[in-house]
């Protein structure tokens, strides 16, 4: 399987930490130039520093993906910096809901949908013309196993990830003949800062999270990054419109 990316350019949103940072580092390790985008400037700059320390090339661009003007400016800055865009990993997302459907607030709904759905839509809206102009490319969006089924006490979050999968599949069909592939990754529980805040303060919760997966542990950010790189590489040239579960077997139960 070909994993050759030499001389190409990748954009990663939500790259200040966690899955986004791991994927930006993985792209850089494969020789790509990486545009690191995030609302968190300190975290984004730290990701760039790690890439450069490893001999890679990267640029940080601050962006609020819920604002179209900022997303448009992000794409313009990627082109100004590198002259092209080959791959985009639309990973920026939030998870702030902790109660049953009737306990949610309008503010929570707007915040989750704004970043997780509107942000992905806006990014694809402004990425696709760049990919069309150069004859193709690949986009990967971060969904979730919550987008493949139910997520009690996380109904808004689940709805947002179902929507990401809908956007992914629709865009994939619209641009399939234009050599633009669009897929999504659907992680289960992954060992990120968010996970540690939510679970590791309570060992019983951490044990429960591990037990949710037939493999007996939570996932690693590097495992999601590997899936993203696969979906972008030439070896996945016949793969589009898919929601790839990277979940330790949890959706197979």
PDB file of C-alpha atoms in Angstrom:
ATOM      1  CA  UNK A   1       0.000   0.000   0.000  1.00  0.00           C
ATOM      2  CA  UNK A   2       1.362   3.393  -0.958  1.00  0.00           C
ATOM      3  CA  UNK A   3       1.720   5.922   1.872  1.00  0.00           C
ATOM      4  CA  UNK A   4       3.773   8.408  -0.148  1.00  0.00           C
ATOM      5  CA  UNK A   5       2.954  12.024   0.680  1.00  0.00           C
ATOM      6  CA  UNK A   6       6.237  13.762  -0.193  1.00  0.00           C
ATOM      7  CA  UNK A   7       5.887  17.462  -1.019  1.00  0.00           C
ATOM      8  CA  UNK A   8       2.186  17.601  -0.272  1.00  0.00           C
ATOM      9  CA  UNK A   9       0.240  19.801   2.135  1.00  0.00           C
ATOM     10  CA  UNK A  10      -2.177  18.868   4.907  1.00  0.00           C
ATOM     11  CA  UNK A  11      -4.445  21.040   7.027  1.00  0.00           C
ATOM     12  CA  UNK A  12      -5.502  19.873  10.486  1.00  0.00           C
ATOM     13  CA  UNK A  13      -8.086  21.740  12.531  1.00  0.00           C
ATOM     14  CA  UNK A  14      -8.311  21.222  16.271  1.00  0.00           C
ATOM     15  CA  UNK A  15      -4.575  20.532  16.169  1.00  0.00           C
ATOM     16  CA  UNK A  16      -3.609  22.105  19.505  1.00  0.00           C
ATOM     17  CA  UNK A  17      -3.871  18.809  21.389  1.00  0.00           C
ATOM     18  CA  UNK A  18      -5.109  15.236  21.353  1.00  0.00           C
ATOM     19  CA  UNK A  19      -6.112  13.573  18.097  1.00  0.00           C
ATOM     20  CA  UNK A  20      -5.476  16.726  16.070  1.00  0.00           C
ATOM     21  CA  UNK A  21      -1.937  17.146  17.363  1.00  0.00           C
ATOM     22  CA  UNK A  22      -1.131  13.454  16.894  1.00  0.00           C
ATOM     23  CA  UNK A  23      -2.379  13.587  13.303  1.00  0.00           C
ATOM     24  CA  UNK A  24      -0.461  16.767  12.502  1.00  0.00           C
ATOM     25  CA  UNK A  25       2.692  15.097  13.829  1.00  0.00           C
ATOM     26  CA  UNK A  26       1.954  11.958  11.801  1.00  0.00           C
ATOM     27  CA  UNK A  27       1.480  13.935   8.589  1.00  0.00           C
ATOM     28  CA  UNK A  28       4.748  15.784   9.229  1.00  0.00           C
ATOM     29  CA  UNK A  29       6.582  12.517   9.898  1.00  0.00           C
ATOM     30  CA  UNK A  30       5.494  11.374   6.424  1.00  0.00           C
ATOM     31  CA  UNK A  31       7.072  14.455   4.867  1.00  0.00           C
ATOM     32  CA  UNK A  32       4.024  16.671   4.451  1.00  0.00           C
ATOM     33  CA  UNK A  33       3.925  20.373   5.136  1.00  0.00           C
ATOM     34  CA  UNK A  34       1.279  20.919   7.779  1.00  0.00           C
ATOM     35  CA  UNK A  35      -1.042  23.852   8.435  1.00  0.00           C
ATOM     36  CA  UNK A  36      -1.921  23.627  12.124  1.00  0.00           C
ATOM     37  CA  UNK A  37      -5.230  25.335  12.903  1.00  0.00           C
ATOM     38  CA  UNK A  38      -6.920  25.837  16.247  1.00  0.00           C
ATOM     39  CA  UNK A  39      -8.666  28.405  18.416  1.00  0.00           C
ATOM     40  CA  UNK A  40      -6.028  27.716  21.103  1.00  0.00           C
ATOM     41  CA  UNK A  41      -2.966  29.654  19.975  1.00  0.00           C
ATOM     42  CA  UNK A  42      -0.628  28.381  22.706  1.00  0.00           C
ATOM     43  CA  UNK A  43      -1.483  24.755  22.012  1.00  0.00           C
ATOM     44  CA  UNK A  44      -1.289  25.237  18.261  1.00  0.00           C
ATOM     45  CA  UNK A  45       2.119  26.862  18.462  1.00  0.00           C
ATOM     46  CA  UNK A  46       3.291  24.006  20.688  1.00  0.00           C
ATOM     47  CA  UNK A  47       2.230  21.520  18.001  1.00  0.00           C
ATOM     48  CA  UNK A  48       4.207  23.476  15.414  1.00  0.00           C
ATOM     49  CA  UNK A  49       7.253  23.483  17.688  1.00  0.00           C
ATOM     50  CA  UNK A  50       7.049  19.699  18.046  1.00  0.00           C
ATOM     51  CA  UNK A  51       6.839  19.271  14.276  1.00  0.00           C
ATOM     52  CA  UNK A  52       9.809  21.544  13.682  1.00  0.00           C
ATOM     53  CA  UNK A  53      11.804  19.826  16.407  1.00  0.00           C
ATOM     54  CA  UNK A  54      11.339  16.615  14.458  1.00  0.00           C
ATOM     55  CA  UNK A  55      12.600  18.216  11.261  1.00  0.00           C
ATOM     56  CA  UNK A  56       9.183  18.881   9.750  1.00  0.00           C
ATOM     57  CA  UNK A  57       7.601  22.008   8.306  1.00  0.00           C
ATOM     58  CA  UNK A  58       4.481  23.559   9.823  1.00  0.00           C
ATOM     59  CA  UNK A  59       2.634  26.829  10.262  1.00  0.00           C
ATOM     60  CA  UNK A  60       0.115  27.759  12.938  1.00  0.00           C
ATOM     61  CA  UNK A  61      -3.040  29.597  11.891  1.00  0.00           C
ATOM     62  CA  UNK A  62      -5.534  30.627  14.537  1.00  0.00           C
ATOM     63  CA  UNK A  63      -9.126  29.990  13.491  1.00  0.00           C
ATOM     64  CA  UNK A  64     -12.592  29.834  14.999  1.00  0.00           C
ATOM     65  CA  UNK A  65     -14.256  27.296  12.700  1.00  0.00           C
ATOM     66  CA  UNK A  66     -17.731  28.606  13.561  1.00  0.00           C
ATOM     67  CA  UNK A  67     -17.013  31.898  11.757  1.00  0.00           C
ATOM     68  CA  UNK A  68     -17.040  31.782   7.974  1.00  0.00           C
ATOM     69  CA  UNK A  69     -14.755  34.788   7.554  1.00  0.00           C
ATOM     70  CA  UNK A  70     -12.097  33.086   9.678  1.00  0.00           C
ATOM     71  CA  UNK A  71     -12.442  29.780   7.834  1.00  0.00           C
ATOM     72  CA  UNK A  72     -12.135  31.552   4.479  1.00  0.00           C
ATOM     73  CA  UNK A  73      -9.066  33.408   5.757  1.00  0.00           C
ATOM     74  CA  UNK A  74      -7.604  30.107   6.996  1.00  0.00           C
ATOM     75  CA  UNK A  75      -7.754  28.595   3.510  1.00  0.00           C
ATOM     76  CA  UNK A  76      -6.281  31.742   2.000  1.00  0.00           C
ATOM     77  CA  UNK A  77      -3.376  31.595   4.441  1.00  0.00           C
ATOM     78  CA  UNK A  78      -2.734  27.921   3.665  1.00  0.00           C
ATOM     79  CA  UNK A  79      -2.466  28.769  -0.035  1.00  0.00           C
ATOM     80  CA  UNK A  80      -0.307  31.823   0.699  1.00  0.00           C
ATOM     81  CA  UNK A  81       2.049  29.700   2.805  1.00  0.00           C
ATOM     82  CA  UNK A  82       2.264  26.545   0.696  1.00  0.00           C
ATOM     83  CA  UNK A  83       0.594  27.219  -2.653  1.00  0.00           C
ATOM     84  CA  UNK A  84      -1.714  24.210  -2.464  1.00  0.00           C
ATOM     85  CA  UNK A  85      -3.871  21.975  -0.270  1.00  0.00           C
ATOM     86  CA  UNK A  86      -3.915  18.200  -0.719  1.00  0.00           C
ATOM     87  CA  UNK A  87      -5.484  16.842   2.474  1.00  0.00           C
ATOM     88  CA  UNK A  88      -7.732  18.254   5.168  1.00  0.00           C
ATOM     89  CA  UNK A  89      -8.531  16.717   8.524  1.00  0.00           C
ATOM     90  CA  UNK A  90     -11.511  18.559   9.967  1.00  0.00           C
ATOM     91  CA  UNK A  91     -11.080  17.569  13.578  1.00  0.00           C
ATOM     92  CA  UNK A  92     -12.105  20.614  15.621  1.00  0.00           C
ATOM     93  CA  UNK A  93     -14.901  19.650  17.982  1.00  0.00           C
ATOM     94  CA  UNK A  94     -16.276  19.991  21.479  1.00  0.00           C
ATOM     95  CA  UNK A  95     -18.051  17.749  23.955  1.00  0.00           C
ATOM     96  CA  UNK A  96     -19.652  19.651  26.826  1.00  0.00           C
ATOM     97  CA  UNK A  97     -22.937  17.817  27.448  1.00  0.00           C
ATOM     98  CA  UNK A  98     -23.407  15.711  30.591  1.00  0.00           C
ATOM     99  CA  UNK A  99     -27.128  15.154  31.102  1.00  0.00           C
ATOM    100  CA  UNK A 100     -30.293  13.703  29.661  1.00  0.00           C
ATOM    101  CA  UNK A 101     -31.940  15.325  26.659  1.00  0.00           C
ATOM    102  CA  UNK A 102     -34.421  17.325  28.748  1.00  0.00           C
ATOM    103  CA  UNK A 103     -31.601  18.713  30.895  1.00  0.00           C
ATOM    104  CA  UNK A 104     -29.715  20.316  28.026  1.00  0.00           C
ATOM    105  CA  UNK A 105     -29.593  24.044  27.462  1.00  0.00           C
ATOM    106  CA  UNK A 106     -29.986  26.069  24.297  1.00  0.00           C
ATOM    107  CA  UNK A 107     -26.487  27.422  24.840  1.00  0.00           C
ATOM    108  CA  UNK A 108     -25.067  23.885  24.911  1.00  0.00           C
ATOM    109  CA  UNK A 109     -26.977  22.959  21.770  1.00  0.00           C
ATOM    110  CA  UNK A 110     -25.745  26.017  19.884  1.00  0.00           C
ATOM    111  CA  UNK A 111     -22.138  25.544  21.016  1.00  0.00           C
ATOM    112  CA  UNK A 112     -21.952  21.847  20.143  1.00  0.00           C
ATOM    113  CA  UNK A 113     -23.694  22.214  16.797  1.00  0.00           C
ATOM    114  CA  UNK A 114     -21.710  25.337  15.995  1.00  0.00           C
ATOM    115  CA  UNK A 115     -18.299  23.711  16.290  1.00  0.00           C
ATOM    116  CA  UNK A 116     -19.052  20.089  15.435  1.00  0.00           C
ATOM    117  CA  UNK A 117     -21.432  20.606  12.515  1.00  0.00           C
ATOM    118  CA  UNK A 118     -21.219  24.170  11.230  1.00  0.00           C
ATOM    119  CA  UNK A 119     -17.442  24.085  11.619  1.00  0.00           C
ATOM    120  CA  UNK A 120     -17.091  20.944   9.484  1.00  0.00           C
ATOM    121  CA  UNK A 121     -19.527  22.305   6.894  1.00  0.00           C
ATOM    122  CA  UNK A 122     -17.701  25.630   6.638  1.00  0.00           C
ATOM    123  CA  UNK A 123     -14.313  23.964   6.345  1.00  0.00           C
ATOM    124  CA  UNK A 124     -15.451  21.657   3.549  1.00  0.00           C
ATOM    125  CA  UNK A 125     -17.232  24.531   1.819  1.00  0.00           C
ATOM    126  CA  UNK A 126     -13.944  26.403   1.526  1.00  0.00           C
ATOM    127  CA  UNK A 127     -11.616  23.413   1.088  1.00  0.00           C
ATOM    128  CA  UNK A 128     -13.397  21.761  -1.799  1.00  0.00           C
ATOM    129  CA  UNK A 129     -12.857  24.630  -4.282  1.00  0.00           C
ATOM    130  CA  UNK A 130      -9.118  24.462  -3.554  1.00  0.00           C
ATOM    131  CA  UNK A 131      -9.063  20.715  -4.180  1.00  0.00           C
ATOM    132  CA  UNK A 132     -11.119  21.119  -7.358  1.00  0.00           C
ATOM    133  CA  UNK A 133      -8.680  23.706  -8.648  1.00  0.00           C
ATOM    134  CA  UNK A 134      -5.754  21.297  -8.431  1.00  0.00           C
ATOM    135  CA  UNK A 135      -7.595  18.201  -9.626  1.00  0.00           C
ATOM    136  CA  UNK A 136      -8.454  16.370  -6.427  1.00  0.00           C
ATOM    137  CA  UNK A 137      -7.513  15.518  -2.867  1.00  0.00           C
ATOM    138  CA  UNK A 138      -8.908  13.961   0.284  1.00  0.00           C
ATOM    139  CA  UNK A 139     -10.881  15.183   3.278  1.00  0.00           C
ATOM    140  CA  UNK A 140     -11.368  13.351   6.565  1.00  0.00           C
ATOM    141  CA  UNK A 141     -13.846  14.556   9.177  1.00  0.00           C
ATOM    142  CA  UNK A 142     -13.904  13.571  12.841  1.00  0.00           C
ATOM    143  CA  UNK A 143     -17.208  11.964  13.754  1.00  0.00           C
ATOM    144  CA  UNK A 144     -17.566   9.449  16.605  1.00  0.00           C
ATOM    145  CA  UNK A 145     -19.039   6.083  17.467  1.00  0.00           C
ATOM    146  CA  UNK A 146     -21.756   8.303  18.967  1.00  0.00           C
ATOM    147  CA  UNK A 147     -22.596   9.154  15.362  1.00  0.00           C
ATOM    148  CA  UNK A 148     -23.192   5.492  14.575  1.00  0.00           C
ATOM    149  CA  UNK A 149     -25.788   4.842  17.251  1.00  0.00           C
ATOM    150  CA  UNK A 150     -27.168   6.163  20.509  1.00  0.00           C
ATOM    151  CA  UNK A 151     -25.284   8.053  23.203  1.00  0.00           C
ATOM    152  CA  UNK A 152     -27.401   8.384  26.358  1.00  0.00           C
ATOM    153  CA  UNK A 153     -26.828  11.641  28.246  1.00  0.00           C
ATOM    154  CA  UNK A 154     -24.998  12.970  25.188  1.00  0.00           C
ATOM    155  CA  UNK A 155     -27.912  13.354  22.775  1.00  0.00           C
ATOM    156  CA  UNK A 156     -26.847  16.706  21.336  1.00  0.00           C
ATOM    157  CA  UNK A 157     -23.276  15.502  20.858  1.00  0.00           C
ATOM    158  CA  UNK A 158     -24.553  12.309  19.216  1.00  0.00           C
ATOM    159  CA  UNK A 159     -26.797  14.327  16.909  1.00  0.00           C
ATOM    160  CA  UNK A 160     -23.858  16.501  15.916  1.00  0.00           C
ATOM    161  CA  UNK A 161     -21.754  13.477  14.989  1.00  0.00           C
ATOM    162  CA  UNK A 162     -24.615  11.877  13.039  1.00  0.00           C
ATOM    163  CA  UNK A 163     -24.726  15.184  11.156  1.00  0.00           C
ATOM    164  CA  UNK A 164     -20.974  15.031  10.456  1.00  0.00           C
ATOM    165  CA  UNK A 165     -21.447  11.603   8.900  1.00  0.00           C
ATOM    166  CA  UNK A 166     -24.323  12.948   6.813  1.00  0.00           C
ATOM    167  CA  UNK A 167     -22.186  15.838   5.569  1.00  0.00           C
ATOM    168  CA  UNK A 168     -19.346  13.427   4.834  1.00  0.00           C
ATOM    169  CA  UNK A 169     -21.426  10.994   2.803  1.00  0.00           C
ATOM    170  CA  UNK A 170     -23.221  13.733   0.876  1.00  0.00           C
ATOM    171  CA  UNK A 171     -20.009  15.551  -0.051  1.00  0.00           C
ATOM    172  CA  UNK A 172     -18.375  12.263  -1.037  1.00  0.00           C
ATOM    173  CA  UNK A 173     -21.105  11.539  -3.577  1.00  0.00           C
ATOM    174  CA  UNK A 174     -21.253  15.096  -4.882  1.00  0.00           C
ATOM    175  CA  UNK A 175     -17.518  15.145  -5.678  1.00  0.00           C
ATOM    176  CA  UNK A 176     -16.740  11.472  -6.335  1.00  0.00           C
ATOM    177  CA  UNK A 177     -16.177  12.042 -10.049  1.00  0.00           C
ATOM    178  CA  UNK A 178     -13.979  15.082  -9.326  1.00  0.00           C
ATOM    179  CA  UNK A 179     -11.295  12.954  -7.621  1.00  0.00           C
ATOM    180  CA  UNK A 180     -12.121  14.307  -4.169  1.00  0.00           C
ATOM    181  CA  UNK A 181     -12.579  11.634  -1.527  1.00  0.00           C
ATOM    182  CA  UNK A 182     -14.420  12.445   1.708  1.00  0.00           C
ATOM    183  CA  UNK A 183     -14.485  10.076   4.680  1.00  0.00           C
ATOM    184  CA  UNK A 184     -14.939  10.225   8.438  1.00  0.00           C
ATOM    185  CA  UNK A 185     -13.229   8.570  11.377  1.00  0.00           C
ATOM    186  CA  UNK A 186     -15.408   7.476  14.279  1.00  0.00           C
ATOM    187  CA  UNK A 187     -13.325   7.063  17.430  1.00  0.00           C
ATOM    188  CA  UNK A 188     -14.595   5.409  20.591  1.00  0.00           C
ATOM    189  CA  UNK A 189     -13.074   6.531  23.923  1.00  0.00           C
ATOM    190  CA  UNK A 190      -9.550   7.809  23.261  1.00  0.00           C
ATOM    191  CA  UNK A 191      -6.835   8.701  25.773  1.00  0.00           C
ATOM    192  CA  UNK A 192      -6.859  12.492  25.416  1.00  0.00           C
ATOM    193  CA  UNK A 193      -6.807  15.399  27.850  1.00  0.00           C
ATOM    194  CA  UNK A 194     -10.611  15.370  27.651  1.00  0.00           C
ATOM    195  CA  UNK A 195     -10.679  11.711  28.659  1.00  0.00           C
ATOM    196  CA  UNK A 196      -8.327  12.273  31.560  1.00  0.00           C
ATOM    197  CA  UNK A 197     -10.408  15.144  32.869  1.00  0.00           C
ATOM    198  CA  UNK A 198     -13.582  13.093  32.645  1.00  0.00           C
ATOM    199  CA  UNK A 199     -12.407   9.680  33.801  1.00  0.00           C
ATOM    200  CA  UNK A 200      -9.017   9.430  35.426  1.00  0.00           C
ATOM    201  CA  UNK A 201      -9.997  11.363  38.541  1.00  0.00           C
ATOM    202  CA  UNK A 202     -12.304   8.425  39.218  1.00  0.00           C
ATOM    203  CA  UNK A 203     -10.530   5.062  38.743  1.00  0.00           C
ATOM    204  CA  UNK A 204     -13.846   3.205  38.548  1.00  0.00           C
ATOM    205  CA  UNK A 205     -14.963   5.377  35.641  1.00  0.00           C
ATOM    206  CA  UNK A 206     -11.641   4.793  33.907  1.00  0.00           C
ATOM    207  CA  UNK A 207     -12.040   1.024  34.342  1.00  0.00           C
ATOM    208  CA  UNK A 208     -15.582   1.207  32.971  1.00  0.00           C
ATOM    209  CA  UNK A 209     -14.365   3.172  29.939  1.00  0.00           C
ATOM    210  CA  UNK A 210     -11.733   0.548  29.210  1.00  0.00           C
ATOM    211  CA  UNK A 211     -14.251  -2.272  29.627  1.00  0.00           C
ATOM    212  CA  UNK A 212     -16.553  -0.687  27.032  1.00  0.00           C
ATOM    213  CA  UNK A 213     -14.115  -1.872  24.367  1.00  0.00           C
ATOM    214  CA  UNK A 214     -13.704  -5.604  23.653  1.00  0.00           C
ATOM    215  CA  UNK A 215      -9.924  -5.087  23.347  1.00  0.00           C
ATOM    216  CA  UNK A 216      -9.948  -4.109  27.036  1.00  0.00           C
ATOM    217  CA  UNK A 217      -8.537  -0.609  26.856  1.00  0.00           C
ATOM    218  CA  UNK A 218      -9.203   2.877  25.535  1.00  0.00           C
ATOM    219  CA  UNK A 219      -7.694   3.973  22.254  1.00  0.00           C
ATOM    220  CA  UNK A 220      -4.549   5.978  21.597  1.00  0.00           C
ATOM    221  CA  UNK A 221      -4.442   9.235  19.657  1.00  0.00           C
ATOM    222  CA  UNK A 222      -1.795   7.725  17.396  1.00  0.00           C
ATOM    223  CA  UNK A 223      -4.245   5.001  16.372  1.00  0.00           C
ATOM    224  CA  UNK A 224      -6.726   7.595  15.141  1.00  0.00           C
ATOM    225  CA  UNK A 225      -3.950   9.457  13.355  1.00  0.00           C
ATOM    226  CA  UNK A 226      -2.980   6.244  11.559  1.00  0.00           C
ATOM    227  CA  UNK A 227      -6.560   5.806  10.365  1.00  0.00           C
ATOM    228  CA  UNK A 228      -6.658   9.382   9.060  1.00  0.00           C
ATOM    229  CA  UNK A 229      -3.420   8.921   7.131  1.00  0.00           C
ATOM    230  CA  UNK A 230      -4.735   5.698   5.635  1.00  0.00           C
ATOM    231  CA  UNK A 231      -7.913   7.430   4.434  1.00  0.00           C
ATOM    232  CA  UNK A 232      -5.786  10.128   2.797  1.00  0.00           C
ATOM    233  CA  UNK A 233      -3.196   7.890   1.154  1.00  0.00           C
ATOM    234  CA  UNK A 234      -3.280   6.433  -2.364  1.00  0.00           C
ATOM    235  CA  UNK A 235      -3.923   3.008  -0.882  1.00  0.00           C
ATOM    236  CA  UNK A 236      -7.425   4.219   0.004  1.00  0.00           C
ATOM    237  CA  UNK A 237      -8.132   5.573  -3.479  1.00  0.00           C
ATOM    238  CA  UNK A 238     -11.290   3.432  -3.805  1.00  0.00           C
ATOM    239  CA  UNK A 239     -12.601   4.481  -0.368  1.00  0.00           C
ATOM    240  CA  UNK A 240     -14.996   7.400  -0.097  1.00  0.00           C
ATOM    241  CA  UNK A 241     -18.184   8.219   1.784  1.00  0.00           C
ATOM    242  CA  UNK A 242     -17.239   5.928   4.661  1.00  0.00           C
ATOM    243  CA  UNK A 243     -17.534   6.353   8.424  1.00  0.00           C
ATOM    244  CA  UNK A 244     -14.624   4.288   9.725  1.00  0.00           C
ATOM    245  CA  UNK A 245     -15.071   3.102  13.302  1.00  0.00           C
ATOM    246  CA  UNK A 246     -11.772   3.013  15.195  1.00  0.00           C
ATOM    247  CA  UNK A 247     -13.248   1.686  18.375  1.00  0.00           C
ATOM    248  CA  UNK A 248     -11.590  -1.390  19.807  1.00  0.00           C
ATOM    249  CA  UNK A 249     -14.509  -3.488  18.604  1.00  0.00           C
ATOM    250  CA  UNK A 250     -17.173  -1.636  20.556  1.00  0.00           C
ATOM    251  CA  UNK A 251     -19.609  -1.228  17.654  1.00  0.00           C
ATOM    252  CA  UNK A 252     -19.300  -4.920  16.763  1.00  0.00           C
ATOM    253  CA  UNK A 253     -21.126  -5.990  19.912  1.00  0.00           C
TER     254      UNK A 253
END
